[in-house]
Short mmCIF file of C-alpha atoms in Angstrom, two decimals:
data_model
loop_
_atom_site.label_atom_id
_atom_site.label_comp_id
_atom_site.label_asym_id
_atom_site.label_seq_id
_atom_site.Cartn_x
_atom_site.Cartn_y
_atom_site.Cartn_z
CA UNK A 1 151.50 -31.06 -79.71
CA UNK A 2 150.47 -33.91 -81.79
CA UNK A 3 152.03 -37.34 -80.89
CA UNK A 4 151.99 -40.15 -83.61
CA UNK A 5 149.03 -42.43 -82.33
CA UNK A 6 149.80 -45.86 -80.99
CA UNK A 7 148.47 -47.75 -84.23
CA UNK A 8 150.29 -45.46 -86.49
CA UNK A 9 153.23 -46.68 -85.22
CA UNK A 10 152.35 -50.44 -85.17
CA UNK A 11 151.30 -49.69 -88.60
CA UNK A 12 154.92 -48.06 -89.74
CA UNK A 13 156.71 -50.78 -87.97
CA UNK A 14 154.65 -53.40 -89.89
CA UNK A 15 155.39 -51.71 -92.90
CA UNK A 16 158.77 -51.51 -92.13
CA UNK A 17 159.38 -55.20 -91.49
CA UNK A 18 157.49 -55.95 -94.79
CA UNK A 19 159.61 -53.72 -96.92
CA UNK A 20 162.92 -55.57 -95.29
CA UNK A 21 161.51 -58.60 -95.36
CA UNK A 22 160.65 -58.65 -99.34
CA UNK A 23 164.38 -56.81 -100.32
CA UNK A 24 165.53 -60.04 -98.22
CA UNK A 25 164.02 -62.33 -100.68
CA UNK A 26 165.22 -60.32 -103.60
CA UNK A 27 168.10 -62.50 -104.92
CA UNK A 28 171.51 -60.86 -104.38
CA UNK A 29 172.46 -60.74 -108.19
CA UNK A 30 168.47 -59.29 -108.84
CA UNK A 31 168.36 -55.69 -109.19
CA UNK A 32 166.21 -54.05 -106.10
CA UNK A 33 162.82 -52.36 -107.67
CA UNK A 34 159.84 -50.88 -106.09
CA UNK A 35 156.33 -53.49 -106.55
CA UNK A 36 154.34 -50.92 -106.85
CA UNK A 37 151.03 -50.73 -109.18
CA UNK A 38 150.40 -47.23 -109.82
CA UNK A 39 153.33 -44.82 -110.91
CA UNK A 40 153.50 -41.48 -112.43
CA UNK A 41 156.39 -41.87 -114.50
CA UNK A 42 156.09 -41.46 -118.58
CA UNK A 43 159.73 -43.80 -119.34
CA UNK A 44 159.40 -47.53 -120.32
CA UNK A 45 161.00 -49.82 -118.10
CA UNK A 46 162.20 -53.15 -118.51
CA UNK A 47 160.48 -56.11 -118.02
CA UNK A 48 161.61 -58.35 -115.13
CA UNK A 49 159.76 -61.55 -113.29
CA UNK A 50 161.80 -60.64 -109.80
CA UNK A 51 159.54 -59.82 -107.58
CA UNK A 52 159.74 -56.56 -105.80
CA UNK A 53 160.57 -54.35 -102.77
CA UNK A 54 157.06 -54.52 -100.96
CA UNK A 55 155.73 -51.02 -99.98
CA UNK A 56 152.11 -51.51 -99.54
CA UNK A 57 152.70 -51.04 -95.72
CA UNK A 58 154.24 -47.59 -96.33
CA UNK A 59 151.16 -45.66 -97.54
CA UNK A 60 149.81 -43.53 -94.64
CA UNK A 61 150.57 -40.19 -92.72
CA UNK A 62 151.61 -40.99 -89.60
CA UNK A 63 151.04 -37.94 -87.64
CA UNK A 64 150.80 -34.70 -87.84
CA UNK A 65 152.36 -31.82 -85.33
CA UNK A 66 149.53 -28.58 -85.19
CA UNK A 67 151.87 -26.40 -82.88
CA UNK A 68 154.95 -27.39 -84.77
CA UNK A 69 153.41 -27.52 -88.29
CA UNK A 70 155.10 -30.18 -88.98
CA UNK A 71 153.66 -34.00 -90.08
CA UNK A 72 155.49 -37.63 -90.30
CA UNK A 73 154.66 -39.35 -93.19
CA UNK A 74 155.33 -42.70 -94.72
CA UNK A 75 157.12 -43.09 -98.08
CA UNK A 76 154.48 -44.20 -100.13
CA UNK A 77 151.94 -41.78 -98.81
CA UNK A 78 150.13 -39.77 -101.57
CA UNK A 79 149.39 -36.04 -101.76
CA UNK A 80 146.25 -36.50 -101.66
CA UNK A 81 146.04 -38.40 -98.22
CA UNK A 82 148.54 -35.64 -96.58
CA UNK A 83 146.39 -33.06 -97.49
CA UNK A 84 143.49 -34.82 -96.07
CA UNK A 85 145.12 -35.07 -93.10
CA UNK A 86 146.50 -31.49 -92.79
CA UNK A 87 143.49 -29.68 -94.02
CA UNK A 88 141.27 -30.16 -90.91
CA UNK A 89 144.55 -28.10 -88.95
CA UNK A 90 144.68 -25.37 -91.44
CA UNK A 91 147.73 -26.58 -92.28
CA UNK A 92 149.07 -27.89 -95.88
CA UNK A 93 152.41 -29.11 -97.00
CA UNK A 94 155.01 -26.06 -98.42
CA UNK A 95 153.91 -27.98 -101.85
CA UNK A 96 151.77 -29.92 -103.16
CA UNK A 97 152.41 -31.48 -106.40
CA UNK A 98 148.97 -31.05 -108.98
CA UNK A 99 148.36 -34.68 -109.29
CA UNK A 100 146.19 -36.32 -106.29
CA UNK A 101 148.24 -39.85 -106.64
CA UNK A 102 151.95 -37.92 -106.35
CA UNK A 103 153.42 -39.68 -103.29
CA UNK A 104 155.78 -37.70 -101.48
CA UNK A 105 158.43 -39.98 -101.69
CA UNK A 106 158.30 -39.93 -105.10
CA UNK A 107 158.13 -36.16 -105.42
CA UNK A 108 161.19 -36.10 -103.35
CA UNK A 109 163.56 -38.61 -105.03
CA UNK A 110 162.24 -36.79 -108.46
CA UNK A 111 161.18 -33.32 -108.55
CA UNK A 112 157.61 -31.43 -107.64
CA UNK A 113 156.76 -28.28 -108.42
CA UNK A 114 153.71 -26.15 -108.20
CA UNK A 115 152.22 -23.07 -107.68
CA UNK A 116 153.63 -21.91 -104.63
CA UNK A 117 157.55 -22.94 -105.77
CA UNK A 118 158.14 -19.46 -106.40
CA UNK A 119 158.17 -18.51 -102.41
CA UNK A 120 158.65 -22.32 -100.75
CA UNK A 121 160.61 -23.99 -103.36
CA UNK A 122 160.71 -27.58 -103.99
CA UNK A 123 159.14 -30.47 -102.27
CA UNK A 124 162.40 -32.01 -100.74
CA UNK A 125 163.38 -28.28 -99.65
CA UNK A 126 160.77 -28.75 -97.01
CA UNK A 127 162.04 -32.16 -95.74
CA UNK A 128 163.59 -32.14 -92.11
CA UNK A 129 164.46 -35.80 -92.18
CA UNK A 130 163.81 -38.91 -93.52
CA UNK A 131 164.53 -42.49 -92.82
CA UNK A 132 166.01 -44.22 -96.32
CA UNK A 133 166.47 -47.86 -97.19
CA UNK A 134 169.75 -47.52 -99.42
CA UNK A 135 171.16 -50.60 -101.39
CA UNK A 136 172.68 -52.52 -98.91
CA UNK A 137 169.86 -52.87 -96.98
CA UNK A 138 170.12 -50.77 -94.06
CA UNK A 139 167.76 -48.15 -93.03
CA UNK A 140 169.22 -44.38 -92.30
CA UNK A 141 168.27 -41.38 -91.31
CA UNK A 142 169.15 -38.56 -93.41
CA UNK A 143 169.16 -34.94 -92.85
CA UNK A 144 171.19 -31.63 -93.13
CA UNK A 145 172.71 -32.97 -89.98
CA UNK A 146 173.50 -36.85 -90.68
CA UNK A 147 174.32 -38.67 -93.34
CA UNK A 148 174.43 -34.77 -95.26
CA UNK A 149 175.52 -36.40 -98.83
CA UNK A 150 172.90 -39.14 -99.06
CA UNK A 151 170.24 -36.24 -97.78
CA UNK A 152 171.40 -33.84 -100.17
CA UNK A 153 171.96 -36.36 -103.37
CA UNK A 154 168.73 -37.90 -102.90
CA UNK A 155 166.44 -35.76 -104.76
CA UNK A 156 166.37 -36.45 -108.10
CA UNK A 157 167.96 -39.85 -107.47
CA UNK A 158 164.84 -41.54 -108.48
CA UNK A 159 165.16 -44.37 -106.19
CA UNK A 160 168.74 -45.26 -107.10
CA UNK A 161 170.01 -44.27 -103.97
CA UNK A 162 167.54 -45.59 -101.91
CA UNK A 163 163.78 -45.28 -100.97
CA UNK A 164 162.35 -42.90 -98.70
CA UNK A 165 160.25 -44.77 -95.72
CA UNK A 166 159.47 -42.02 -93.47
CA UNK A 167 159.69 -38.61 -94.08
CA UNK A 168 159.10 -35.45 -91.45
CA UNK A 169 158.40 -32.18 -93.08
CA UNK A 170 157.40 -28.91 -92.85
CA UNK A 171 153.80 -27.70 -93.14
CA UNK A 172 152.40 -24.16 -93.48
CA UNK A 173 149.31 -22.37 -92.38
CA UNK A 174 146.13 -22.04 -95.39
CA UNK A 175 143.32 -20.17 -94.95
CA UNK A 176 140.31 -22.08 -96.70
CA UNK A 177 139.36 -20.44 -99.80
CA UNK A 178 141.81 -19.29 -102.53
CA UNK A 179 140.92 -15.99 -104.90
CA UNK A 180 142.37 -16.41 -108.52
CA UNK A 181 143.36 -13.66 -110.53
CA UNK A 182 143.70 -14.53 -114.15
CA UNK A 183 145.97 -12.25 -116.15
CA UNK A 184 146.22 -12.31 -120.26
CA UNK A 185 149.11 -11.57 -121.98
CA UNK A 186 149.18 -10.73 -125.99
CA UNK A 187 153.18 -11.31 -125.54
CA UNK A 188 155.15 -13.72 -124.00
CA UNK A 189 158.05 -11.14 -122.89
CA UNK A 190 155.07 -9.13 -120.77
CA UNK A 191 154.06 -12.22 -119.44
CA UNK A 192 157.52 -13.16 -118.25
CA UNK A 193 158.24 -9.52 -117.00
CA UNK A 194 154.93 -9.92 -114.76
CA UNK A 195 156.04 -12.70 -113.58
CA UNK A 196 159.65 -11.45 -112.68
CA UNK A 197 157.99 -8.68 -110.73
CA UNK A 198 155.94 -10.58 -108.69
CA UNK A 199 158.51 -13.43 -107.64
CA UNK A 200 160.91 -10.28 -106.53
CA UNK A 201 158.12 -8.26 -104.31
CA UNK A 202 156.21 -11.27 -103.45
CA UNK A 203 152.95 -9.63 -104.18
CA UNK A 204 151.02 -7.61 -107.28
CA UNK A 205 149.15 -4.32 -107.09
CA UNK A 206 150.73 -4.19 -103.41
CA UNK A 207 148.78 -7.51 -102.40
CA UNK A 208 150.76 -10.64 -101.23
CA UNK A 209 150.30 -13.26 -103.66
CA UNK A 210 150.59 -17.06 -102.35
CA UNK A 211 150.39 -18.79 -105.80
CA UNK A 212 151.70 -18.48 -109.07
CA UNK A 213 152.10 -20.34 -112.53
CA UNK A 214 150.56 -19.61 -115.98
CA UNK A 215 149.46 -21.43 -119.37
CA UNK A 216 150.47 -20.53 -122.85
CA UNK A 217 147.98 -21.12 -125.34
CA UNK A 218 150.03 -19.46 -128.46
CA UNK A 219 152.39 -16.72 -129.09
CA UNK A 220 149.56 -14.18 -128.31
CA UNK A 221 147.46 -15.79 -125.95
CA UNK A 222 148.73 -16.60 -122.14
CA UNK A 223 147.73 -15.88 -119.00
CA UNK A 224 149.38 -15.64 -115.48
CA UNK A 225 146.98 -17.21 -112.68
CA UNK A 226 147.55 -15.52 -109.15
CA UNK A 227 146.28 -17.37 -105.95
CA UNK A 228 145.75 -15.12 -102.83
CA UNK A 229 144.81 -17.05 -99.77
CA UNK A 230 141.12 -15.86 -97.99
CA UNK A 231 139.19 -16.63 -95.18
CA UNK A 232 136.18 -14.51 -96.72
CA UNK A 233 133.58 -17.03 -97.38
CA UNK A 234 131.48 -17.21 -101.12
CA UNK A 235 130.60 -18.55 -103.59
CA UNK A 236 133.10 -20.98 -105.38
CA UNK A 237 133.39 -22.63 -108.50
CA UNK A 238 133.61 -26.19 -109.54
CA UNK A 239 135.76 -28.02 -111.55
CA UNK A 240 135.00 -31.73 -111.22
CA UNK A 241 131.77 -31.28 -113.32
CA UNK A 242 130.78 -30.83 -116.37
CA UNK A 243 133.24 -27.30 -116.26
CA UNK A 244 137.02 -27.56 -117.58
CA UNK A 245 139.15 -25.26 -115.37
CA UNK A 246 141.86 -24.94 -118.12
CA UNK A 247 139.26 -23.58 -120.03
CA UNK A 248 138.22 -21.04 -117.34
CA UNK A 249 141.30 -19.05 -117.51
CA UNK A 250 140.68 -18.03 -120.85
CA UNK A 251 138.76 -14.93 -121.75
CA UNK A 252 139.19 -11.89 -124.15
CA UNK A 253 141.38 -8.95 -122.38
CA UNK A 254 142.30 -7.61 -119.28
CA UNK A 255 141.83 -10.09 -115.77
CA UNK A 256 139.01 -12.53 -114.64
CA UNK A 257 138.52 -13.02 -111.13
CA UNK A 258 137.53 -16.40 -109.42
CA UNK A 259 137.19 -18.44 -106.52
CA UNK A 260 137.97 -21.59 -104.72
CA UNK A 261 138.33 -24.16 -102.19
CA UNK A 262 141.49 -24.44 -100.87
CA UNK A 263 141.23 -28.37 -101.50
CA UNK A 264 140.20 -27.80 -104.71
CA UNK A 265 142.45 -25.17 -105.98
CA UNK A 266 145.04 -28.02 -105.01
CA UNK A 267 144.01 -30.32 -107.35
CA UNK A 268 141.98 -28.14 -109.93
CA UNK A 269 144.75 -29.53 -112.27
CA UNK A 270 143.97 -33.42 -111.67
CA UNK A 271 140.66 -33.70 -112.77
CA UNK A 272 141.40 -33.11 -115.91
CA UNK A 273 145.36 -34.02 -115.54
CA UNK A 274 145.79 -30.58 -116.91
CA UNK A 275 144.28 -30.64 -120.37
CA UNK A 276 145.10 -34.18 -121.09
CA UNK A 277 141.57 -35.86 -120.84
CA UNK A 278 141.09 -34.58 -124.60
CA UNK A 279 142.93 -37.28 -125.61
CA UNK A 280 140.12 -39.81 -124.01
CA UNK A 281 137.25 -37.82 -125.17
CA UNK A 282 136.18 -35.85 -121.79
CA UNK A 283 136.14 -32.96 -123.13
CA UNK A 284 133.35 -33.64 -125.09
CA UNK A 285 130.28 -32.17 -123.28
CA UNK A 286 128.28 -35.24 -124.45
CA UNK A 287 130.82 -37.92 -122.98
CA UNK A 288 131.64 -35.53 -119.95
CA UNK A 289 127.81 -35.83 -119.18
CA UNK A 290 128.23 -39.70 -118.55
CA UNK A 291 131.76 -40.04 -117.28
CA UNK A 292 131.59 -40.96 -113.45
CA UNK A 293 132.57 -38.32 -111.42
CA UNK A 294 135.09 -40.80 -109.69
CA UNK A 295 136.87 -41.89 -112.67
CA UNK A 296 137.85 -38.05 -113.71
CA UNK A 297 141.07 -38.06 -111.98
CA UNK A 298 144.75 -38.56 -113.38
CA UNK A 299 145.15 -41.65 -112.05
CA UNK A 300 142.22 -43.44 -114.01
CA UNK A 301 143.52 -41.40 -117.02
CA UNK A 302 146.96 -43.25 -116.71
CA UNK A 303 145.58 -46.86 -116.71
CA UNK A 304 144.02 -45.63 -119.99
CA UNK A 305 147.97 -44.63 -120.98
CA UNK A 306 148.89 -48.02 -119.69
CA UNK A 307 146.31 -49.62 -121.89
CA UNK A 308 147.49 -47.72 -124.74
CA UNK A 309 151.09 -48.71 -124.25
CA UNK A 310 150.76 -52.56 -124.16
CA UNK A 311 148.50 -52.99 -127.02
CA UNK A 312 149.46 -50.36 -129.02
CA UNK A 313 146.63 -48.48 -129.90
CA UNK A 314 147.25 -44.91 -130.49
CA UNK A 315 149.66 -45.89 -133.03
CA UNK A 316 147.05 -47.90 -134.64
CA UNK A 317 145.09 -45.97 -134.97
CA UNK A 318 147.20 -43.58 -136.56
CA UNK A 319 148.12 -46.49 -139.03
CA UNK A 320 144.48 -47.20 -140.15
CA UNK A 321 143.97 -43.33 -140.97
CA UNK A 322 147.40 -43.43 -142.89
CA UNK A 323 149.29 -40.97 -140.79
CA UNK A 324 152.68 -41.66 -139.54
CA UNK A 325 153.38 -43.28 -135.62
CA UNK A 326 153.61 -40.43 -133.38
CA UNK A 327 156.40 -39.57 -130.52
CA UNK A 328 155.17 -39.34 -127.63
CA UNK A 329 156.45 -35.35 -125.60
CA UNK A 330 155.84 -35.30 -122.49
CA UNK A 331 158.56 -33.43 -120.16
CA UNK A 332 158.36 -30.57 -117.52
CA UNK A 333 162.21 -28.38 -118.21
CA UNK A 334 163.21 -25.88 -116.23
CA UNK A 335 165.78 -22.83 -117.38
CA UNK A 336 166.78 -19.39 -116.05
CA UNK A 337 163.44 -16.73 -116.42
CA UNK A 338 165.84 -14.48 -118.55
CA UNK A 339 165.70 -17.31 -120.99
CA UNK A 340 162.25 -18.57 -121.00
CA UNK A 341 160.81 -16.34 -123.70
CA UNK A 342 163.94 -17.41 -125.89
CA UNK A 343 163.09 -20.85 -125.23
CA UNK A 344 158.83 -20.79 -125.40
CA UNK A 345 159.81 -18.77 -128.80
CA UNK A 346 161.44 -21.68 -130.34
CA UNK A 347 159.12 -23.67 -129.03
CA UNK A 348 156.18 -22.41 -130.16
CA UNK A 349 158.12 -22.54 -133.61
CA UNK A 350 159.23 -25.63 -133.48
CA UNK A 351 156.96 -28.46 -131.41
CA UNK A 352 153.33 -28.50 -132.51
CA UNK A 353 151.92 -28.88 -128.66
CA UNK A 354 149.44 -26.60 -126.80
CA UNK A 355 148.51 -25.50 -124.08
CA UNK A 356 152.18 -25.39 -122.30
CA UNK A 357 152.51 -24.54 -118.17
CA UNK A 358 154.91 -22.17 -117.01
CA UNK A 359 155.82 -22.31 -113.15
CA UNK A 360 158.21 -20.22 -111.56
CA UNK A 361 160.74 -21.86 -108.74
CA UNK A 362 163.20 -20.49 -105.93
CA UNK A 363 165.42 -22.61 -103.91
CA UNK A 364 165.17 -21.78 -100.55
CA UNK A 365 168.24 -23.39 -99.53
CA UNK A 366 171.41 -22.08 -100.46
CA UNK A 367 173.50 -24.81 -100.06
CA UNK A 368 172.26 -26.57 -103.61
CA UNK A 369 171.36 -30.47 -104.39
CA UNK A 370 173.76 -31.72 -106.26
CA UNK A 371 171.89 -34.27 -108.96
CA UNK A 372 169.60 -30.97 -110.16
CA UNK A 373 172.40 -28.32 -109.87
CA UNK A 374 170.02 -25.19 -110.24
CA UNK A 375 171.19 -21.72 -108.96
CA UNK A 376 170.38 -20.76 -105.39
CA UNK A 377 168.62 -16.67 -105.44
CA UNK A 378 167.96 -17.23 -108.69
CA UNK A 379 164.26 -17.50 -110.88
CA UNK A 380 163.75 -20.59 -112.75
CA UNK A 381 160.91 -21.11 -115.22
CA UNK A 382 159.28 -24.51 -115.19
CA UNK A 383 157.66 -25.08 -118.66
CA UNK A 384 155.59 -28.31 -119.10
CA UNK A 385 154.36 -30.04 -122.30
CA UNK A 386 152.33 -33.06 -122.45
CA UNK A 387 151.53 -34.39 -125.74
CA UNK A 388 152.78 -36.34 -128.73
CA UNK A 389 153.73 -35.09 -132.33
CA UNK A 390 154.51 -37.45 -135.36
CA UNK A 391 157.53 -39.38 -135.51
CA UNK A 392 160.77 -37.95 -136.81
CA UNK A 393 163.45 -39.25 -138.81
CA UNK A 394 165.35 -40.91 -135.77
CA UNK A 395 163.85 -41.93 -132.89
CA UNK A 396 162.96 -39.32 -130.39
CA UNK A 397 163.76 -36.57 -132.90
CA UNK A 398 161.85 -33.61 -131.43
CA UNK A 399 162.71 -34.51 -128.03
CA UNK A 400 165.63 -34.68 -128.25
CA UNK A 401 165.88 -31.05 -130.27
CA UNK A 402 164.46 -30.26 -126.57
CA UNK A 403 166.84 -31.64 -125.00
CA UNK A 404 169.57 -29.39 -127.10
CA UNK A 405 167.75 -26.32 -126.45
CA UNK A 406 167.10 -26.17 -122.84
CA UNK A 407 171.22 -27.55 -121.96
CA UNK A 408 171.93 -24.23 -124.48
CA UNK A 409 170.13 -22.21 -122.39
CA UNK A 410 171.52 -23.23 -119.11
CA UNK A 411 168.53 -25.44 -118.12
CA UNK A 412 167.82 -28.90 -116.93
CA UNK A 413 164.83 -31.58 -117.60
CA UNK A 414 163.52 -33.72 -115.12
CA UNK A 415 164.04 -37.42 -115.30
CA UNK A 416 160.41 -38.68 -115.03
CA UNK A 417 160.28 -39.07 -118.48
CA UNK A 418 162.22 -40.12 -122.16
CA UNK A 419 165.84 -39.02 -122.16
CA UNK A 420 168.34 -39.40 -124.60
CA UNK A 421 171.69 -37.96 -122.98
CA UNK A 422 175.28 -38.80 -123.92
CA UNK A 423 176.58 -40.73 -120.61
CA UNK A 424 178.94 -37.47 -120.24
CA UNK A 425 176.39 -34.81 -121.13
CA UNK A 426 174.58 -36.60 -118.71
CA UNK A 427 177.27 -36.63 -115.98
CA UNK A 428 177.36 -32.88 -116.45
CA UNK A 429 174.22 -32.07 -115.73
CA UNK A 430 172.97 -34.61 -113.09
CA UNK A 431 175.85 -34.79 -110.31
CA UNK A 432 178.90 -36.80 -111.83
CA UNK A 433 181.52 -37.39 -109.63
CA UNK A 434 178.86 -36.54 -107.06
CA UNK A 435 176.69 -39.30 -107.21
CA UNK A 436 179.15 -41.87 -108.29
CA UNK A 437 180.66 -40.84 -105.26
CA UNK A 438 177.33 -41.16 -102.54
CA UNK A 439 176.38 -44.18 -105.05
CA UNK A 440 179.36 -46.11 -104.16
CA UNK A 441 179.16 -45.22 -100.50
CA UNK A 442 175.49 -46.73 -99.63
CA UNK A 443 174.57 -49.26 -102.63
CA UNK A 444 178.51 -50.77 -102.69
CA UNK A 445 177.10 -54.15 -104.26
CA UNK A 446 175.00 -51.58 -107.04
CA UNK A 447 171.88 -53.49 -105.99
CA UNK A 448 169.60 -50.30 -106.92
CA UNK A 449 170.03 -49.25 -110.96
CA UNK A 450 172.67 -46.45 -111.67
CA UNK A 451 170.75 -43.12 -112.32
CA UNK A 452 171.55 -43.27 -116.06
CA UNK A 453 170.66 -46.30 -116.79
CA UNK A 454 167.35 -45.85 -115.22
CA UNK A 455 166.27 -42.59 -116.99
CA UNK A 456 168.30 -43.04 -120.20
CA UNK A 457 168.59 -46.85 -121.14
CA UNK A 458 165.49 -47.43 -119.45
CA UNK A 459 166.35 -50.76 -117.61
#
């Protein structure tokens, strides 16, 4: 067994105080905000000169458990430090979000999903506790045992609730190589029937399969990617280079067979953050040549977004070449897999964006979470589009055609992103009564933002 070491702890107190110490000096009329410098959320915010809730002492894993396959880990704590740490155990969290900089807060109080969702679920499924600093300024532990309604309201809460300062989860065993499978489809409905099959046997061809998700590149071209766990050494591709993965899954008929890293079938997505370096040029062989090694991750990509945003370039450029603004469409949805082809269909009619991700999802707790109200033993389809398409004749025209089509197909979007919602459609779809109810019981003084008003008025 694994005991937190000594400076861990003086280094999660520390932290601790800090954080206290800073929403102390926050003045009581101020709304409480994270100061933090990275983020991986796509909505605006407003502007404000209060200073904020200091986390830069929260950032580390504080231990992790071998025989118990289990880790402690502060809020702030990225993905790709927790996997650094579990790694050398043969041990990995349940899930682990595609994007290196991902805290595990964050993908707790919003919504992660990857590859292996379709067996272990979502990232706050896995949590066992977790120590939260809620509005009024205490700190509380939360689980399925105390404080139940904050523990179960807090995903997908997006730190209006609170903000997650130590979290214990569950790990599971990896073996260190994965083998992909790549699988093309000349129609969406076979694709989706694959992938039904294999979430209900757990396995293709009579083999267990440990990962699954999928790109669509058009109405006849998309591919399922299986991930079966190996110790068999080999040889192993590399995706950090001059080679796109994205790219690699694509070939003429039938399957394509590769390998990987266990590390880097984890974040084969980031270097590339998906298929999103395009937009900056790194796609070009030429520029890929000369682009440091170090700055091909999704973080550097998003200071380039940040750029973008405050001086308005894209949109400038657009300008100069006499084509109209452009709206930017970036969401992951998620709706029942009998309704996926119905909704990639209209998509694919509809949104001018490729490649789109598909990745399928299973609660493993029955019990539900209130503010993302999905249904427990039942297949969800997570479809993600990143891109932007020219303005329409209101603002936030095509996503908000989205935003019609996946509530008429029983789905919901997540929140990191542009929303447009009603107050009541909004209500119906993201806890209601619920929250107001768990809101009102640990922020009384509404020192953290209400949920709507953070993901739909953008304040």
């Amino acid at each position: 067994m694994s005991e937190p070491r000594t400076d861990a702890r003086v280094v999660q107190a520390a932290g601790v105080h800090k954080l206290l110490e800073s929403y102390r000096a926050i003045p009581p009329e101020a709304t409480v905000r994270l100061a933090k410098p990275t983020s991986n959320l796509f909505r605006a915010r407003a502007k404000t000169s209060v200073k904020g809730l200091d986390v830069s002492g929260l950032t580390h894993v504080i231990s992790v458990d071998p025989d118990e396959r289990t880790a402690e880990v502060a809020g702030m704590c990225t993905y790709e430090d927790l996997v650094a740490a579990t790694l050398p155990y043969g041990l990995s969290p349940l899930v682990v979000p595609q994007l290196k900089t991902i805290t595990l807060g964050g993908a707790v109080t919003g919504l992660g999903i990857e590859s292996a969702s379709f067996r272990n679920g979502l990232p706050h499924e896995s949590v066992l506790e977790m120590d939260i600093l809620t509005g009024s300024g205490e700190i509380l532990t939360a689980s399925r045992d105390q404080h139940t309604d904050l523990f179960r309201a807090f995903p997908n809460s997006y730190g209006t609730l609170g903000y997650s300062v130590r979290l214990k989860i569950e790990l599971e065993t990896v073996k260190p190589f994965v083998a992909v499978r790549h699988l093309r489809f000349h129609d969406i409905e076979d694709l989706v029937a694959e992938m039904d099959r294999i979430v209900e046997t757990g396995g293709y061809d009579g083999t267990p399969v440990d990962y699954l998700d999928g790109v669509v590149f058009s109405a006849r071209e998309s591919y399922l990617t299986l991930g079966f766990q190996t110790a068999t050494p080999g040889p192993v591709s590399d995706y950090t280079g001059q080679q796109i993965y994205y790219r690699s899954i694509q070939h003429e008929d039938g399957v394509k067979d590769d390998r990987l890293t266990i590390h880097d079938y984890f974040w084969r997505w980031d270097t590339d953050w998906f298929w999103c370096s395009r937009a900056f040029g790194v796609q070009n062989p030429t520029i890929r040549r000369f682009w440091p090694r170090r700055l091909k991750r999704s973080s550097f990509y998003w200071k380039l977004v940040a750029y973008d945003r405050k001086f308005n370039i894209a949109d400038r450029i657009e300008m100069h070449n006499g084509r109209p603004p452009r709206e930017r469409v970036v969401q992951d949805i998620e709706v029942p897999i009998e309704r996926v082809a119905e909704f990639l269909g209209w998509f694919l009619d509809n949104v001018p964006i490729e490649p789109i991700w598909l990745c399928p999802l299973r609660l493993r707790d029955d019990a539900g979470w209130p503010l993302y109200p999905i249904r427990a033993q039942h297949t969800y389809v997570n479809v993600g589009f990143w891109s932007s398409v020219p303005v329409g004749p209101t603002e936030g025209h095509t996503n908000r055609l989205i935003e019609r089509k996946v509530s008429e197909l029983d789905g919901h979007k997540s929140l990191y992103s542009d929303a447009y919602y009603s107050r009541d459609e909004f209500d119906q779809l993201y806890g209601g009564e619920i929250y107001k109810t768990v809101k009102k019981a640990y922020d009384p003084d509404s020192r953290l933002l209400d949920l709507y008003a953070k993901a739909v008025q953008r304040q």
